[in-house]
Amino acid sequence: MQNLPKKVRSKKLSSRVDLTAMVSVSFLLIIFFMLVGELSKPKVMDLTLPAKYSEEEWGHVIRCGVGIDDRLITILLDENDKIVTYSGLLFYLEENPKILNYGRNGIRKELGIKTGIIRERLAQSGRSNRGPIVIIKPSKKCNFKNLIDILDEMAIAKIDTYAIVNDFTPEEAKLLASK
């Protein structure tokens, strides 16, 4: 017989693919998306707004002892970092409204003084578990930074009860315009 050339068979390659690197990349992607999803959730601050009142309800206030009007501190925020503050109800003011600025010697000092006075009055009347009530009223010209700054001041002064209200009475609008 003749020497016939042998058929050369092709070598079978392994059909197995190494997925080790793919598994590590997929775990890294899963961890990344879980982290990004958790960090992108909005942070929320609890906020309680008081019910709106009418002028008829507050037109005939009878003052007796330490009432809610003795605990009120109203802060009006205006443009150019301007703060106007007064204590009590606007039509029964014990002292003139003050123009203040932010910081240690401005609103923080005033809040400390007012809080001390209010807590002393409440302790004398036997209601030492209560504190001041601060109403924050940002005007339309006030910027967001000022609102955040005043909320920081509430935390620094340790005032627990405060509300942000966006409606001005005509008297408060005149007060802001005059100061």
PDB file of C-alpha atoms in Angstrom:
ATOM      1  CA  MET A   1       0.000   0.000   0.000  1.00  0.00           C
ATOM      2  CA  GLN A   2       0.889   3.340  -0.587  1.00  0.00           C
ATOM      3  CA  ASN A   3       1.548   5.737   2.070  1.00  0.00           C
ATOM      4  CA  LEU A   4      -1.495   7.782   2.146  1.00  0.00           C
ATOM      5  CA  PRO A   5      -1.246  11.076   3.845  1.00  0.00           C
ATOM      6  CA  LYS A   6      -2.965  10.975   7.131  1.00  0.00           C
ATOM      7  CA  LYS A   7      -5.794  13.280   7.719  1.00  0.00           C
ATOM      8  CA  VAL A   8      -4.827  15.996  10.045  1.00  0.00           C
ATOM      9  CA  ARG A   9      -7.477  16.444  12.567  1.00  0.00           C
ATOM     10  CA  SER A  10      -7.991  19.833  14.069  1.00  0.00           C
ATOM     11  CA  LYS A  11      -7.367  20.109  17.738  1.00  0.00           C
ATOM     12  CA  LYS A  12     -10.548  20.615  19.722  1.00  0.00           C
ATOM     13  CA  LEU A  13     -10.406  23.783  21.719  1.00  0.00           C
ATOM     14  CA  SER A  14     -12.024  24.014  25.087  1.00  0.00           C
ATOM     15  CA  SER A  15     -15.440  25.607  24.858  1.00  0.00           C
ATOM     16  CA  ARG A  16     -15.235  26.744  28.461  1.00  0.00           C
ATOM     17  CA  VAL A  17     -14.945  30.497  29.137  1.00  0.00           C
ATOM     18  CA  ASP A  18     -13.421  31.751  32.355  1.00  0.00           C
ATOM     19  CA  LEU A  19     -15.997  34.119  33.932  1.00  0.00           C
ATOM     20  CA  THR A  20     -14.082  34.920  37.108  1.00  0.00           C
ATOM     21  CA  ALA A  21     -13.331  38.495  36.055  1.00  0.00           C
ATOM     22  CA  MET A  22     -16.919  39.019  34.900  1.00  0.00           C
ATOM     23  CA  VAL A  23     -18.277  37.939  38.303  1.00  0.00           C
ATOM     24  CA  SER A  24     -16.036  40.412  40.139  1.00  0.00           C
ATOM     25  CA  VAL A  25     -17.052  43.248  37.828  1.00  0.00           C
ATOM     26  CA  SER A  26     -20.747  42.443  38.269  1.00  0.00           C
ATOM     27  CA  PHE A  27     -20.421  42.436  42.071  1.00  0.00           C
ATOM     28  CA  LEU A  28     -18.636  45.780  41.929  1.00  0.00           C
ATOM     29  CA  LEU A  29     -21.431  47.195  39.769  1.00  0.00           C
ATOM     30  CA  ILE A  30     -24.112  45.876  42.131  1.00  0.00           C
ATOM     31  CA  ILE A  31     -22.362  47.450  45.123  1.00  0.00           C
ATOM     32  CA  PHE A  32     -21.907  50.729  43.245  1.00  0.00           C
ATOM     33  CA  PHE A  33     -25.582  50.989  42.271  1.00  0.00           C
ATOM     34  CA  MET A  34     -26.748  50.074  45.777  1.00  0.00           C
ATOM     35  CA  LEU A  35     -24.539  52.794  47.242  1.00  0.00           C
ATOM     36  CA  VAL A  36     -25.606  55.415  44.699  1.00  0.00           C
ATOM     37  CA  GLY A  37     -29.268  54.529  45.248  1.00  0.00           C
ATOM     38  CA  GLU A  38     -28.929  54.955  48.995  1.00  0.00           C
ATOM     39  CA  LEU A  39     -27.045  58.253  48.760  1.00  0.00           C
ATOM     40  CA  SER A  40     -29.433  59.769  46.221  1.00  0.00           C
ATOM     41  CA  LYS A  41     -32.478  59.511  48.510  1.00  0.00           C
ATOM     42  CA  PRO A  42     -33.625  62.990  49.540  1.00  0.00           C
ATOM     43  CA  LYS A  43     -33.102  63.922  53.162  1.00  0.00           C
ATOM     44  CA  VAL A  44     -36.321  65.184  54.746  1.00  0.00           C
ATOM     45  CA  MET A  45     -36.833  67.489  57.711  1.00  0.00           C
ATOM     46  CA  ASP A  46     -40.068  67.292  59.700  1.00  0.00           C
ATOM     47  CA  LEU A  47     -42.056  70.472  59.429  1.00  0.00           C
ATOM     48  CA  THR A  48     -45.279  71.391  61.177  1.00  0.00           C
ATOM     49  CA  LEU A  49     -47.141  74.472  60.026  1.00  0.00           C
ATOM     50  CA  PRO A  50     -49.764  76.143  62.198  1.00  0.00           C
ATOM     51  CA  ALA A  51     -53.328  76.558  61.020  1.00  0.00           C
ATOM     52  CA  LYS A  52     -54.167  79.877  59.406  1.00  0.00           C
ATOM     53  CA  TYR A  53     -55.917  82.373  61.619  1.00  0.00           C
ATOM     54  CA  SER A  54     -58.269  85.205  60.860  1.00  0.00           C
ATOM     55  CA  GLU A  55     -58.018  88.731  62.220  1.00  0.00           C
ATOM     56  CA  GLU A  56     -61.404  88.280  63.914  1.00  0.00           C
ATOM     57  CA  GLU A  57     -59.993  85.544  66.147  1.00  0.00           C
ATOM     58  CA  TRP A  58     -57.019  87.645  67.270  1.00  0.00           C
ATOM     59  CA  GLY A  59     -58.799  90.995  67.395  1.00  0.00           C
ATOM     60  CA  HIS A  60     -59.931  90.541  71.000  1.00  0.00           C
ATOM     61  CA  VAL A  61     -57.148  88.825  72.919  1.00  0.00           C
ATOM     62  CA  ILE A  62     -57.528  88.676  76.678  1.00  0.00           C
ATOM     63  CA  ARG A  63     -54.164  88.568  78.424  1.00  0.00           C
ATOM     64  CA  CYS A  64     -53.949  86.614  81.629  1.00  0.00           C
ATOM     65  CA  GLY A  65     -50.760  85.123  83.049  1.00  0.00           C
ATOM     66  CA  VAL A  66     -48.130  83.545  80.830  1.00  0.00           C
ATOM     67  CA  GLY A  67     -50.009  82.727  77.658  1.00  0.00           C
ATOM     68  CA  ILE A  68     -48.954  81.659  74.218  1.00  0.00           C
ATOM     69  CA  ASP A  69     -48.449  85.280  73.165  1.00  0.00           C
ATOM     70  CA  ASP A  70     -45.776  85.649  75.879  1.00  0.00           C
ATOM     71  CA  ARG A  71     -43.916  82.667  74.394  1.00  0.00           C
ATOM     72  CA  LEU A  72     -43.990  83.905  70.778  1.00  0.00           C
ATOM     73  CA  ILE A  73     -40.913  85.186  68.981  1.00  0.00           C
ATOM     74  CA  THR A  74     -41.466  86.172  65.348  1.00  0.00           C
ATOM     75  CA  ILE A  75     -38.543  86.382  62.943  1.00  0.00           C
ATOM     76  CA  LEU A  76     -39.051  88.137  59.600  1.00  0.00           C
ATOM     77  CA  LEU A  77     -36.411  87.372  56.952  1.00  0.00           C
ATOM     78  CA  ASP A  78     -35.811  89.858  54.162  1.00  0.00           C
ATOM     79  CA  GLU A  79     -33.285  90.430  51.383  1.00  0.00           C
ATOM     80  CA  ASN A  80     -29.611  91.278  52.046  1.00  0.00           C
ATOM     81  CA  ASP A  81     -29.421  89.073  55.178  1.00  0.00           C
ATOM     82  CA  LYS A  82     -31.833  91.379  57.019  1.00  0.00           C
ATOM     83  CA  ILE A  83     -33.671  90.007  60.075  1.00  0.00           C
ATOM     84  CA  VAL A  84     -36.453  91.835  61.904  1.00  0.00           C
ATOM     85  CA  THR A  85     -37.644  90.234  65.139  1.00  0.00           C
ATOM     86  CA  TYR A  86     -40.262  90.987  67.754  1.00  0.00           C
ATOM     87  CA  SER A  87     -41.746  89.196  70.747  1.00  0.00           C
ATOM     88  CA  GLY A  88     -45.417  88.539  71.380  1.00  0.00           C
ATOM     89  CA  LEU A  89     -48.204  89.675  69.110  1.00  0.00           C
ATOM     90  CA  LEU A  90     -47.540  92.588  66.770  1.00  0.00           C
ATOM     91  CA  PHE A  91     -50.450  94.657  68.063  1.00  0.00           C
ATOM     92  CA  TYR A  92     -49.450  94.121  71.762  1.00  0.00           C
ATOM     93  CA  LEU A  93     -45.721  94.784  71.620  1.00  0.00           C
ATOM     94  CA  GLU A  94     -43.811  95.231  74.861  1.00  0.00           C
ATOM     95  CA  GLU A  95     -40.702  96.495  73.040  1.00  0.00           C
ATOM     96  CA  ASN A  96     -39.940  97.783  69.565  1.00  0.00           C
ATOM     97  CA  PRO A  97     -38.966  95.328  66.814  1.00  0.00           C
ATOM     98  CA  LYS A  98     -35.226  94.879  66.328  1.00  0.00           C
ATOM     99  CA  ILE A  99     -33.121  94.658  63.199  1.00  0.00           C
ATOM    100  CA  LEU A 100     -30.446  91.993  63.606  1.00  0.00           C
ATOM    101  CA  ASN A 101     -27.891  90.069  61.610  1.00  0.00           C
ATOM    102  CA  TYR A 102     -26.852  86.418  61.631  1.00  0.00           C
ATOM    103  CA  GLY A 103     -24.226  85.066  63.977  1.00  0.00           C
ATOM    104  CA  ARG A 104     -23.142  85.042  67.592  1.00  0.00           C
ATOM    105  CA  ASN A 105     -23.727  88.729  68.346  1.00  0.00           C
ATOM    106  CA  GLY A 106     -26.926  89.031  66.304  1.00  0.00           C
ATOM    107  CA  ILE A 107     -29.896  86.698  66.233  1.00  0.00           C
ATOM    108  CA  ARG A 108     -28.202  84.016  68.359  1.00  0.00           C
ATOM    109  CA  LYS A 109     -27.650  86.435  71.241  1.00  0.00           C
ATOM    110  CA  GLU A 110     -31.201  87.783  70.953  1.00  0.00           C
ATOM    111  CA  LEU A 111     -32.675  84.273  70.929  1.00  0.00           C
ATOM    112  CA  GLY A 112     -30.629  83.404  74.016  1.00  0.00           C
ATOM    113  CA  ILE A 113     -31.878  86.465  75.891  1.00  0.00           C
ATOM    114  CA  LYS A 114     -35.528  85.974  74.857  1.00  0.00           C
ATOM    115  CA  THR A 115     -35.416  82.243  75.621  1.00  0.00           C
ATOM    116  CA  GLY A 116     -34.028  82.935  79.083  1.00  0.00           C
ATOM    117  CA  ILE A 117     -36.754  85.491  79.820  1.00  0.00           C
ATOM    118  CA  ILE A 118     -39.518  83.201  78.562  1.00  0.00           C
ATOM    119  CA  ARG A 119     -38.266  80.179  80.492  1.00  0.00           C
ATOM    120  CA  GLU A 120     -37.957  82.269  83.663  1.00  0.00           C
ATOM    121  CA  ARG A 121     -41.558  83.483  83.303  1.00  0.00           C
ATOM    122  CA  LEU A 122     -42.761  79.942  82.673  1.00  0.00           C
ATOM    123  CA  ALA A 123     -40.854  78.583  85.676  1.00  0.00           C
ATOM    124  CA  GLN A 124     -42.491  81.191  87.907  1.00  0.00           C
ATOM    125  CA  SER A 125     -45.920  80.154  86.656  1.00  0.00           C
ATOM    126  CA  GLY A 126     -45.176  76.441  87.159  1.00  0.00           C
ATOM    127  CA  ARG A 127     -44.866  75.498  83.469  1.00  0.00           C
ATOM    128  CA  SER A 128     -41.154  74.865  83.237  1.00  0.00           C
ATOM    129  CA  ASN A 129     -41.560  72.054  80.700  1.00  0.00           C
ATOM    130  CA  ARG A 130     -42.426  74.529  77.921  1.00  0.00           C
ATOM    131  CA  GLY A 131     -40.240  76.865  75.959  1.00  0.00           C
ATOM    132  CA  PRO A 132     -40.435  79.630  73.374  1.00  0.00           C
ATOM    133  CA  ILE A 133     -42.356  79.306  70.124  1.00  0.00           C
ATOM    134  CA  VAL A 134     -40.561  80.852  67.151  1.00  0.00           C
ATOM    135  CA  ILE A 135     -42.408  81.759  63.958  1.00  0.00           C
ATOM    136  CA  ILE A 136     -40.080  82.195  60.985  1.00  0.00           C
ATOM    137  CA  LYS A 137     -41.502  84.226  58.113  1.00  0.00           C
ATOM    138  CA  PRO A 138     -39.275  84.438  55.035  1.00  0.00           C
ATOM    139  CA  SER A 139     -40.256  87.147  52.573  1.00  0.00           C
ATOM    140  CA  LYS A 140     -40.343  86.569  48.835  1.00  0.00           C
ATOM    141  CA  LYS A 141     -37.036  88.445  48.541  1.00  0.00           C
ATOM    142  CA  CYS A 142     -35.306  86.205  51.108  1.00  0.00           C
ATOM    143  CA  ASN A 143     -32.877  83.659  49.698  1.00  0.00           C
ATOM    144  CA  PHE A 144     -32.695  79.963  50.598  1.00  0.00           C
ATOM    145  CA  LYS A 145     -29.352  80.355  52.392  1.00  0.00           C
ATOM    146  CA  ASN A 146     -30.940  82.713  54.920  1.00  0.00           C
ATOM    147  CA  LEU A 147     -33.678  80.190  55.677  1.00  0.00           C
ATOM    148  CA  ILE A 148     -31.097  77.447  56.252  1.00  0.00           C
ATOM    149  CA  ASP A 149     -29.024  79.818  58.414  1.00  0.00           C
ATOM    150  CA  ILE A 150     -31.998  80.625  60.652  1.00  0.00           C
ATOM    151  CA  LEU A 151     -32.791  76.909  61.010  1.00  0.00           C
ATOM    152  CA  ASP A 152     -29.180  76.393  62.086  1.00  0.00           C
ATOM    153  CA  GLU A 153     -29.618  79.177  64.637  1.00  0.00           C
ATOM    154  CA  MET A 154     -32.718  77.384  65.998  1.00  0.00           C
ATOM    155  CA  ALA A 155     -30.628  74.245  66.507  1.00  0.00           C
ATOM    156  CA  ILE A 156     -27.777  76.178  68.148  1.00  0.00           C
ATOM    157  CA  ALA A 157     -30.180  78.044  70.482  1.00  0.00           C
ATOM    158  CA  LYS A 158     -31.879  74.691  71.296  1.00  0.00           C
ATOM    159  CA  ILE A 159     -35.336  75.943  70.380  1.00  0.00           C
ATOM    160  CA  ASP A 160     -37.573  72.932  69.871  1.00  0.00           C
ATOM    161  CA  THR A 161     -40.802  74.588  68.759  1.00  0.00           C
ATOM    162  CA  TYR A 162     -40.645  76.640  65.591  1.00  0.00           C
ATOM    163  CA  ALA A 163     -42.610  76.929  62.381  1.00  0.00           C
ATOM    164  CA  ILE A 164     -41.998  78.383  58.948  1.00  0.00           C
ATOM    165  CA  VAL A 165     -44.938  80.461  57.724  1.00  0.00           C
ATOM    166  CA  ASN A 166     -45.023  82.143  54.348  1.00  0.00           C
ATOM    167  CA  ASP A 167     -47.829  84.668  54.776  1.00  0.00           C
ATOM    168  CA  PHE A 168     -47.252  88.154  56.101  1.00  0.00           C
ATOM    169  CA  THR A 169     -49.835  90.299  57.783  1.00  0.00           C
ATOM    170  CA  PRO A 170     -50.181  93.832  56.371  1.00  0.00           C
ATOM    171  CA  GLU A 171     -48.583  95.187  59.562  1.00  0.00           C
ATOM    172  CA  GLU A 172     -45.548  92.917  59.110  1.00  0.00           C
ATOM    173  CA  ALA A 173     -45.197  93.962  55.478  1.00  0.00           C
ATOM    174  CA  LYS A 174     -45.209  97.611  56.583  1.00  0.00           C
ATOM    175  CA  LEU A 175     -42.667  96.788  59.302  1.00  0.00           C
ATOM    176  CA  LEU A 176     -40.290  95.204  56.772  1.00  0.00           C
ATOM    177  CA  ALA A 177     -40.735  98.085  54.352  1.00  0.00           C
ATOM    178  CA  SER A 178     -40.038 100.696  57.042  1.00  0.00           C
ATOM    179  CA  LYS A 179     -36.947  99.030  58.520  1.00  0.00           C
TER     180      LYS A 179
END
